[in-house]
Tab-separated table of C-alpha atoms in Angstrom:
chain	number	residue	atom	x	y	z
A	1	UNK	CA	0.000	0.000	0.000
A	2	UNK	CA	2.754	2.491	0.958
A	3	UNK	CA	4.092	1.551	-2.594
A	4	UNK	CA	0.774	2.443	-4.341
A	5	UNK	CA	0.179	5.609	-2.414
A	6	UNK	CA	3.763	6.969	-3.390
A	7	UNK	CA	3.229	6.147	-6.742
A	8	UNK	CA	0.076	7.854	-6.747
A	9	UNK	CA	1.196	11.334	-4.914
A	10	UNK	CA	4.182	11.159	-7.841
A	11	UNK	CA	1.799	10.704	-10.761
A	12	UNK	CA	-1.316	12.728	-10.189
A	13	UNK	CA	-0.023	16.105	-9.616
A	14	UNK	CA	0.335	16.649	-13.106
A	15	UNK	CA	-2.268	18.341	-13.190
A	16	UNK	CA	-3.856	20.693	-10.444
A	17	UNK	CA	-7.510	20.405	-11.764
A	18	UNK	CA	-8.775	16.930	-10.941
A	19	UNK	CA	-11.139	16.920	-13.967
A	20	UNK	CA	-7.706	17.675	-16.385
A	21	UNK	CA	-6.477	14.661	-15.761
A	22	UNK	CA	-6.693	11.680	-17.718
A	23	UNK	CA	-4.345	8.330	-18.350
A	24	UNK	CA	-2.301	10.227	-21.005
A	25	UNK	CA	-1.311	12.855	-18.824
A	26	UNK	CA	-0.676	10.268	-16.310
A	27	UNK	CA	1.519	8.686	-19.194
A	28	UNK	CA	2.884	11.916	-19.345
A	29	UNK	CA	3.814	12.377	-15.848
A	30	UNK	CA	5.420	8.787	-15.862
A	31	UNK	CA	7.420	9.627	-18.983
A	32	UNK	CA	8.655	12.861	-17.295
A	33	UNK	CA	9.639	11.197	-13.624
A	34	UNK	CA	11.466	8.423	-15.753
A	35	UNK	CA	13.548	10.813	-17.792
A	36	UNK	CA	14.510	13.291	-15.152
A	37	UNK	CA	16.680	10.343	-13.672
A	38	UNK	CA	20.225	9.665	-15.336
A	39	UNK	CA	19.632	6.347	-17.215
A	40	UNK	CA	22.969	5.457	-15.742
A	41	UNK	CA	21.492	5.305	-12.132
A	42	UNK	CA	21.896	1.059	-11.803
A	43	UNK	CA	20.887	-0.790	-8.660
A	44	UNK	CA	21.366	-4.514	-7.690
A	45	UNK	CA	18.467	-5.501	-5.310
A	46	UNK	CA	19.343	-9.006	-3.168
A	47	UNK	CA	16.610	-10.369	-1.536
A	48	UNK	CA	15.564	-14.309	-0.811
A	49	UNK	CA	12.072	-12.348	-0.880
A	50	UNK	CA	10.749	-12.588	-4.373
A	51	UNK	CA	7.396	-10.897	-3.623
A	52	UNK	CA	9.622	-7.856	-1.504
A	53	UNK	CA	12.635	-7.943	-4.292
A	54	UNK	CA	10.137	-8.010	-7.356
A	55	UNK	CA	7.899	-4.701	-5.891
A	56	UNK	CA	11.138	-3.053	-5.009
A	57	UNK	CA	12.373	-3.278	-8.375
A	58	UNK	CA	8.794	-2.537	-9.854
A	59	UNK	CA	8.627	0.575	-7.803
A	60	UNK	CA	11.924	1.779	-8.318
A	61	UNK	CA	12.180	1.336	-12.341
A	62	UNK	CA	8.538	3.535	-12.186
A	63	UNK	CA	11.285	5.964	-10.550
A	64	UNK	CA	13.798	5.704	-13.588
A	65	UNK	CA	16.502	3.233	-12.259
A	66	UNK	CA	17.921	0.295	-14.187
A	67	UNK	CA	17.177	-2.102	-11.362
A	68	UNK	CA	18.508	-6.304	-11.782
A	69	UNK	CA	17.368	-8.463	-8.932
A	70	UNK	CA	18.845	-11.636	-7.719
A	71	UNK	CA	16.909	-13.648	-4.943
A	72	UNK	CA	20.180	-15.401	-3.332
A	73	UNK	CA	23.315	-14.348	-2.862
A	74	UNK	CA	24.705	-16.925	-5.280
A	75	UNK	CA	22.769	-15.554	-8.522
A	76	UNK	CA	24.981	-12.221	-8.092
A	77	UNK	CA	26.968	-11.966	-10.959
A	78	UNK	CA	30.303	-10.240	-9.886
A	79	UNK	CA	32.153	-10.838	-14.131
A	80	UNK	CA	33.189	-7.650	-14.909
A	81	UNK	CA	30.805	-8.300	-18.647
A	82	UNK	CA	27.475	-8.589	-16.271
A	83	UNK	CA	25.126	-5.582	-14.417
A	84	UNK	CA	27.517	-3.570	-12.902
A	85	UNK	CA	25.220	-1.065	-10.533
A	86	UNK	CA	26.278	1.772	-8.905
A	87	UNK	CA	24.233	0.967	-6.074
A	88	UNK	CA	22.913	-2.437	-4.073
A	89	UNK	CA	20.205	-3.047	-1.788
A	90	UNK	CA	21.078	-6.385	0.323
A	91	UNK	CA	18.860	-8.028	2.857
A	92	UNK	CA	20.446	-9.203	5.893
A	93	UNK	CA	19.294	-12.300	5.931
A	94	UNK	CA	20.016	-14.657	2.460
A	95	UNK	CA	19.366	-18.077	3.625
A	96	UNK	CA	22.910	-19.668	5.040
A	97	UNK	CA	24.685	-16.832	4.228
A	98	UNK	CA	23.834	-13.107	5.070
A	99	UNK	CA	24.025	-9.950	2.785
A	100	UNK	CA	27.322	-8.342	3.997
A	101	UNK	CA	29.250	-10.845	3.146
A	102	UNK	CA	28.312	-9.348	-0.082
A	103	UNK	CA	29.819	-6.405	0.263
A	104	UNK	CA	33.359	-7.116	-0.159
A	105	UNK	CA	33.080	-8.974	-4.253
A	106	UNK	CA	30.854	-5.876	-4.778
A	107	UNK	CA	33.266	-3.497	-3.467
A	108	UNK	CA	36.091	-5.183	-5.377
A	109	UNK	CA	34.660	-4.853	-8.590
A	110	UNK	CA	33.102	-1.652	-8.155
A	111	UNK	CA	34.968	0.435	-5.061
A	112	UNK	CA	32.778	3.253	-5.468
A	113	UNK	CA	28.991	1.427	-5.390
A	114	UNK	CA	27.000	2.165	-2.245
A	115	UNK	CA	25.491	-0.677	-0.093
A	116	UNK	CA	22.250	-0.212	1.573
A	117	UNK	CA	20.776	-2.938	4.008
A	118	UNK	CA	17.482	-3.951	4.277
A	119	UNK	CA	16.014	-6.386	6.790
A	120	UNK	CA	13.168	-7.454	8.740
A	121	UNK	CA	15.578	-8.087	11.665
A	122	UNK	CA	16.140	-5.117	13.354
A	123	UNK	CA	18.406	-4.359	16.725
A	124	UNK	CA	21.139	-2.758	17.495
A	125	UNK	CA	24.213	-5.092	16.816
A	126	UNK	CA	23.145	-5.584	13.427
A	127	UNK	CA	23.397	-2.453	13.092
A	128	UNK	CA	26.678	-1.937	13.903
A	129	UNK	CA	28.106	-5.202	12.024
A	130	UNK	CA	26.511	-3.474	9.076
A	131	UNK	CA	28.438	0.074	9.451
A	132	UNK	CA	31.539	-1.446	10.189
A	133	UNK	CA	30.985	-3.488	6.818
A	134	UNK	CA	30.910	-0.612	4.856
A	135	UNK	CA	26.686	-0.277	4.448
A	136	UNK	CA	25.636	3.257	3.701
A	137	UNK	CA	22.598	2.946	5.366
A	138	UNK	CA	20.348	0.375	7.220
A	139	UNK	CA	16.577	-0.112	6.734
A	140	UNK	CA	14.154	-1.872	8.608
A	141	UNK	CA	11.260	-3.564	6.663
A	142	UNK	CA	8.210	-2.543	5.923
A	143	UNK	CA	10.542	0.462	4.089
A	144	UNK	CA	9.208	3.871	4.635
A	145	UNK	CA	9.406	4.863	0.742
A	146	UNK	CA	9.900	8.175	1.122
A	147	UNK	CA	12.561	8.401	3.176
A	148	UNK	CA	14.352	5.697	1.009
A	149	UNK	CA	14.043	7.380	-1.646
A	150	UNK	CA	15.523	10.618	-0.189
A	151	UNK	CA	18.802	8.227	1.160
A	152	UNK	CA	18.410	6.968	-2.510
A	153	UNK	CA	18.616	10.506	-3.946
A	154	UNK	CA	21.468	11.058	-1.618
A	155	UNK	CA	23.361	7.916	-2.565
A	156	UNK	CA	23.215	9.135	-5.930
A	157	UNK	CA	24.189	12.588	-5.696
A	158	UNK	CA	27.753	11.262	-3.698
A	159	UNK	CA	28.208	9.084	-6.075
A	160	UNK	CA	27.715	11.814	-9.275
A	161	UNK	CA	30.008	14.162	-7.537
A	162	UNK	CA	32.751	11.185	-7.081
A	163	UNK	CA	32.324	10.733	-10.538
A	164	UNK	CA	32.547	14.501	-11.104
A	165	UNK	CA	35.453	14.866	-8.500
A	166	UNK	CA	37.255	12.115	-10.907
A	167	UNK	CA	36.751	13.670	-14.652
């Protein structure tokens, strides 16, 4: 539901008169939230949680990002030829294993991506383990959508100026 409602606050304000609007200008206003993101904005969702990984990615391409999704940490493809994101989204837990161990492939073959945890596991140590690992930020499921999309924004905008601060 949270999904639905920011999708709809993002698409119907298109137009201020409720009677102006109709599904082309919503196609319009989808068209125009898609292209105002750099089509270079890639993110690698891992989740064992199909139904969690599969709206995530839904949600975020409506928002303009390339978005690949693997549901266990073994389907990540860390070839220099495959995805290569800028950004990843790991759960904590991924079966046997657990999403930062993730972190250090990623990091190798991309040392400037940002990692972002996601779990339904929240306290204080994990936490912690997950800073120390090198994870940007740490979110507790059900994710409040609007503020991770503002620490999404915010990923993005570090990670244009180290690509600025490089050129």
């Amino acid at each position: 539901l949270e999904f639905r409602r920011v999708l709809f606050r993002s698409i119907y304000p298109v137009a201020a008169d409720a009677s102006a609007r109709t599904p082309g200008s919503v196609m319009i206003a989808v068209e125009a939230a898609t292209a105002k993101t750099a089509a270079a904005r890639r993110i690698l969702i891992v989740d064992d949680d199909r139904d969690f990984a599969d709206s995530l990615r839904n949600f975020l391409m409506l928002e303009g990002y390339d978005v690949e999704c693997a549901y266990a940490a073994d389907q990540v493809d860390f070839s220099s030829g495959g995805f290569a994101p800028d950004a990843a989204i790991l759960d904590y837990r991924l079966g046997a294993t657990i999403g930062l161990d993730l972190i250090a492939p990623l990091t190798a073959r991309n040392p400037n991506i940002v990692c972002l945890l996601s779990t339904a596991y929240s306290d204080i140590d994990t936490a912690v383990k997950a800073l120390r690992a090198g994870i940007h930020d740490y979110f507790i499921k059900p994710l409040d959508t609007e503020m991770f999309l503002t620490t999404l924004n915010r990923c993005f905008e570090m990670i244009d100026l180290d690509r600025k601060s490089v050129v």
